[in-house]
Amino acid sequence: MSEFVSDDELLARADAVASRAYAPYSNFHVGCAVLARDGRVVEGVNVENAAYPLGVCAERTAFSRAIAEGHRPGDFVAAASTAPPCGGCRQWLLEMGVERVIFRNGGRVVTMSPDELLPESFDASSLA
Ligand code: ZN
């Protein structure tokens, strides 16, 4: 397994990129940094919209960017976020096959697997 970036460094990248969030409505800036197996780090921020439900979370912008850059689900070692991932992003983290998720929750730093974040999850292959 190739890991060139520590969890602490990945979370620091998420902290740094959060300042680039577009969050004029909530003023809640979130950053996410995703580590791929090849050592590349892809960052994302939340992007809000005047039509509130159209806003996108930092986790989803990071993974969307990573996919657009050529990564595929299963390529990801870790994702670090400046806030606990929402329910929808937990489904994304599971789909992307990331091994572990590091996030800030109040004054704590929490590390969990996607299965721990979303137990008994939806899986289209298990609907039979
Ligand atoms: Zn989310």
PDB file of C-alpha atoms and ligand atoms in Angstrom:
ATOM      1  CA  MET A   1       0.000   0.000   0.000  1.00  0.00           C
ATOM      2  CA  SER A   2       1.388   3.373  -0.954  1.00  0.00           C
ATOM      3  CA  GLU A   3       0.667   6.156   1.447  1.00  0.00           C
ATOM      4  CA  PHE A   4       2.713   9.294   1.109  1.00  0.00           C
ATOM      5  CA  VAL A   5       0.563  11.576   3.217  1.00  0.00           C
ATOM      6  CA  SER A   6      -0.275  11.051   6.902  1.00  0.00           C
ATOM      7  CA  ASP A   7      -3.796  11.440   8.245  1.00  0.00           C
ATOM      8  CA  ASP A   8      -2.672  14.576  10.102  1.00  0.00           C
ATOM      9  CA  GLU A   9      -1.257  16.056   6.905  1.00  0.00           C
ATOM     10  CA  LEU A  10      -4.413  15.168   4.994  1.00  0.00           C
ATOM     11  CA  LEU A  11      -6.570  16.884   7.619  1.00  0.00           C
ATOM     12  CA  ALA A  12      -4.278  19.918   7.463  1.00  0.00           C
ATOM     13  CA  ARG A  13      -4.869  20.044   3.698  1.00  0.00           C
ATOM     14  CA  ALA A  14      -8.635  19.949   4.344  1.00  0.00           C
ATOM     15  CA  ASP A  15      -8.302  22.753   6.903  1.00  0.00           C
ATOM     16  CA  ALA A  16      -6.328  24.882   4.447  1.00  0.00           C
ATOM     17  CA  VAL A  17      -8.632  24.420   1.476  1.00  0.00           C
ATOM     18  CA  ALA A  18     -11.771  25.207   3.531  1.00  0.00           C
ATOM     19  CA  SER A  19     -11.017  28.914   3.149  1.00  0.00           C
ATOM     20  CA  ARG A  20     -11.823  28.561  -0.555  1.00  0.00           C
ATOM     21  CA  ALA A  21     -15.373  27.315   0.100  1.00  0.00           C
ATOM     22  CA  TYR A  22     -18.205  29.216  -1.545  1.00  0.00           C
ATOM     23  CA  ALA A  23     -20.635  29.501   1.350  1.00  0.00           C
ATOM     24  CA  PRO A  24     -22.224  32.972   1.297  1.00  0.00           C
ATOM     25  CA  TYR A  25     -25.515  31.698   2.753  1.00  0.00           C
ATOM     26  CA  SER A  26     -24.417  29.520   5.677  1.00  0.00           C
ATOM     27  CA  ASN A  27     -20.941  30.979   6.132  1.00  0.00           C
ATOM     28  CA  PHE A  28     -20.007  27.404   7.083  1.00  0.00           C
ATOM     29  CA  HIS A  29     -16.789  26.661   5.233  1.00  0.00           C
ATOM     30  CA  VAL A  30     -15.905  22.992   4.822  1.00  0.00           C
ATOM     31  CA  GLY A  31     -12.815  21.473   3.246  1.00  0.00           C
ATOM     32  CA  CYS A  32     -12.130  17.892   2.241  1.00  0.00           C
ATOM     33  CA  ALA A  33      -8.906  16.274   1.060  1.00  0.00           C
ATOM     34  CA  VAL A  34      -8.861  12.811  -0.474  1.00  0.00           C
ATOM     35  CA  LEU A  35      -5.726  10.646  -0.693  1.00  0.00           C
ATOM     36  CA  ALA A  36      -5.495   8.275  -3.634  1.00  0.00           C
ATOM     37  CA  ARG A  37      -3.317   5.149  -3.681  1.00  0.00           C
ATOM     38  CA  ASP A  38      -0.904   6.776  -6.124  1.00  0.00           C
ATOM     39  CA  GLY A  39      -0.177   9.443  -3.501  1.00  0.00           C
ATOM     40  CA  ARG A  40      -2.107  12.220  -5.179  1.00  0.00           C
ATOM     41  CA  VAL A  41      -4.307  14.421  -2.999  1.00  0.00           C
ATOM     42  CA  VAL A  42      -7.505  15.904  -4.405  1.00  0.00           C
ATOM     43  CA  GLU A  43      -9.243  18.687  -2.512  1.00  0.00           C
ATOM     44  CA  GLY A  44     -12.817  19.913  -2.434  1.00  0.00           C
ATOM     45  CA  VAL A  45     -14.907  22.567  -0.733  1.00  0.00           C
ATOM     46  CA  ASN A  46     -18.602  23.102  -0.225  1.00  0.00           C
ATOM     47  CA  VAL A  47     -20.233  25.140  -2.980  1.00  0.00           C
ATOM     48  CA  GLU A  48     -23.568  26.712  -2.087  1.00  0.00           C
ATOM     49  CA  ASN A  49     -26.311  28.061  -4.317  1.00  0.00           C
ATOM     50  CA  ALA A  50     -29.111  30.593  -3.825  1.00  0.00           C
ATOM     51  CA  ALA A  51     -31.447  27.644  -4.373  1.00  0.00           C
ATOM     52  CA  TYR A  52     -30.232  25.992  -1.176  1.00  0.00           C
ATOM     53  CA  PRO A  53     -30.798  22.301  -2.012  1.00  0.00           C
ATOM     54  CA  LEU A  54     -28.483  22.657  -5.025  1.00  0.00           C
ATOM     55  CA  GLY A  55     -25.453  23.255  -2.836  1.00  0.00           C
ATOM     56  CA  VAL A  56     -22.767  20.573  -2.893  1.00  0.00           C
ATOM     57  CA  CYS A  57     -20.699  19.301   0.030  1.00  0.00           C
ATOM     58  CA  ALA A  58     -16.897  19.422   0.178  1.00  0.00           C
ATOM     59  CA  GLU A  59     -16.678  15.619   0.146  1.00  0.00           C
ATOM     60  CA  ARG A  60     -18.678  15.346  -3.061  1.00  0.00           C
ATOM     61  CA  THR A  61     -16.755  18.087  -4.836  1.00  0.00           C
ATOM     62  CA  ALA A  62     -13.476  16.381  -3.859  1.00  0.00           C
ATOM     63  CA  PHE A  63     -14.574  12.974  -5.146  1.00  0.00           C
ATOM     64  CA  SER A  64     -16.171  14.457  -8.275  1.00  0.00           C
ATOM     65  CA  ARG A  65     -12.920  16.213  -9.049  1.00  0.00           C
ATOM     66  CA  ALA A  66     -10.931  13.024  -8.389  1.00  0.00           C
ATOM     67  CA  ILE A  67     -13.154  11.018 -10.734  1.00  0.00           C
ATOM     68  CA  ALA A  68     -12.818  13.708 -13.401  1.00  0.00           C
ATOM     69  CA  GLU A  69      -9.033  13.515 -13.003  1.00  0.00           C
ATOM     70  CA  GLY A  70      -9.106   9.782 -13.743  1.00  0.00           C
ATOM     71  CA  HIS A  71      -9.439   8.092 -10.355  1.00  0.00           C
ATOM     72  CA  ARG A  72     -12.039   5.359  -9.905  1.00  0.00           C
ATOM     73  CA  PRO A  73     -13.896   3.997  -6.877  1.00  0.00           C
ATOM     74  CA  GLY A  74     -11.466   1.821  -4.919  1.00  0.00           C
ATOM     75  CA  ASP A  75      -8.507   4.101  -5.674  1.00  0.00           C
ATOM     76  CA  PHE A  76      -8.851   5.985  -2.403  1.00  0.00           C
ATOM     77  CA  VAL A  77      -7.005   5.395   0.856  1.00  0.00           C
ATOM     78  CA  ALA A  78      -8.420   8.144   3.046  1.00  0.00           C
ATOM     79  CA  ALA A  79     -10.658  11.198   3.076  1.00  0.00           C
ATOM     80  CA  ALA A  80     -10.265  14.007   5.610  1.00  0.00           C
ATOM     81  CA  SER A  81     -12.949  16.607   6.289  1.00  0.00           C
ATOM     82  CA  THR A  82     -13.197  19.612   8.531  1.00  0.00           C
ATOM     83  CA  ALA A  83     -16.673  18.535   9.684  1.00  0.00           C
ATOM     84  CA  PRO A  84     -18.555  15.254  10.119  1.00  0.00           C
ATOM     85  CA  PRO A  85     -19.803  14.040   6.728  1.00  0.00           C
ATOM     86  CA  CYS A  86     -23.565  14.332   6.189  1.00  0.00           C
ATOM     87  CA  GLY A  87     -25.725  11.307   5.469  1.00  0.00           C
ATOM     88  CA  GLY A  88     -25.554  11.734   1.706  1.00  0.00           C
ATOM     89  CA  CYS A  89     -21.772  12.007   1.749  1.00  0.00           C
ATOM     90  CA  ARG A  90     -21.552   8.865   3.858  1.00  0.00           C
ATOM     91  CA  GLN A  91     -23.198   7.030   0.963  1.00  0.00           C
ATOM     92  CA  TRP A  92     -20.624   8.593  -1.390  1.00  0.00           C
ATOM     93  CA  LEU A  93     -17.730   7.575   0.866  1.00  0.00           C
ATOM     94  CA  LEU A  94     -19.015   4.004   0.760  1.00  0.00           C
ATOM     95  CA  GLU A  95     -19.422   4.061  -3.032  1.00  0.00           C
ATOM     96  CA  MET A  96     -15.903   5.437  -3.512  1.00  0.00           C
ATOM     97  CA  GLY A  97     -14.468   2.591  -1.442  1.00  0.00           C
ATOM     98  CA  VAL A  98     -12.308   4.829   0.719  1.00  0.00           C
ATOM     99  CA  GLU A  99     -10.627   2.862   3.522  1.00  0.00           C
ATOM    100  CA  ARG A 100     -10.938   5.425   6.294  1.00  0.00           C
ATOM    101  CA  VAL A 101     -12.492   8.806   6.953  1.00  0.00           C
ATOM    102  CA  ILE A 102     -10.886  11.372   9.245  1.00  0.00           C
ATOM    103  CA  PHE A 103     -12.954  14.349  10.376  1.00  0.00           C
ATOM    104  CA  ARG A 104     -13.216  17.034  12.987  1.00  0.00           C
ATOM    105  CA  ASN A 105     -16.181  16.821  15.354  1.00  0.00           C
ATOM    106  CA  GLY A 106     -16.156  19.632  17.850  1.00  0.00           C
ATOM    107  CA  GLY A 107     -12.735  19.528  19.454  1.00  0.00           C
ATOM    108  CA  ARG A 108     -12.099  15.895  18.505  1.00  0.00           C
ATOM    109  CA  VAL A 109     -10.551  14.236  15.478  1.00  0.00           C
ATOM    110  CA  VAL A 110     -12.451  11.066  14.608  1.00  0.00           C
ATOM    111  CA  THR A 111     -11.354   8.243  12.305  1.00  0.00           C
ATOM    112  CA  MET A 112     -13.955   5.758  11.091  1.00  0.00           C
ATOM    113  CA  SER A 113     -14.528   3.390   8.201  1.00  0.00           C
ATOM    114  CA  PRO A 114     -17.371   4.041   5.744  1.00  0.00           C
ATOM    115  CA  ASP A 115     -19.122   0.935   7.118  1.00  0.00           C
ATOM    116  CA  GLU A 116     -18.987   2.398  10.617  1.00  0.00           C
ATOM    117  CA  LEU A 117     -20.322   5.716   9.307  1.00  0.00           C
ATOM    118  CA  LEU A 118     -23.172   4.070   7.433  1.00  0.00           C
ATOM    119  CA  PRO A 119     -24.126   0.670   8.835  1.00  0.00           C
ATOM    120  CA  GLU A 120     -26.683  -1.485   7.053  1.00  0.00           C
ATOM    121  CA  SER A 121     -26.190   0.689   3.991  1.00  0.00           C
ATOM    122  CA  PHE A 122     -27.942   0.670   0.655  1.00  0.00           C
ATOM    123  CA  ASP A 123     -26.166  -1.519  -1.880  1.00  0.00           C
ATOM    124  CA  ALA A 124     -27.848  -2.048  -5.233  1.00  0.00           C
ATOM    125  CA  SER A 125     -26.144  -5.436  -5.630  1.00  0.00           C
ATOM    126  CA  SER A 126     -27.785  -6.801  -2.468  1.00  0.00           C
ATOM    127  CA  LEU A 127     -31.417  -6.033  -3.348  1.00  0.00           C
ATOM    128  CA  ALA A 128     -32.248  -9.501  -4.658  1.00  0.00           C
TER     129      ALA A 128
HETATM  130 ZN    ZN B   1     -22.313  16.039   2.668  1.00  0.00          ZN
END
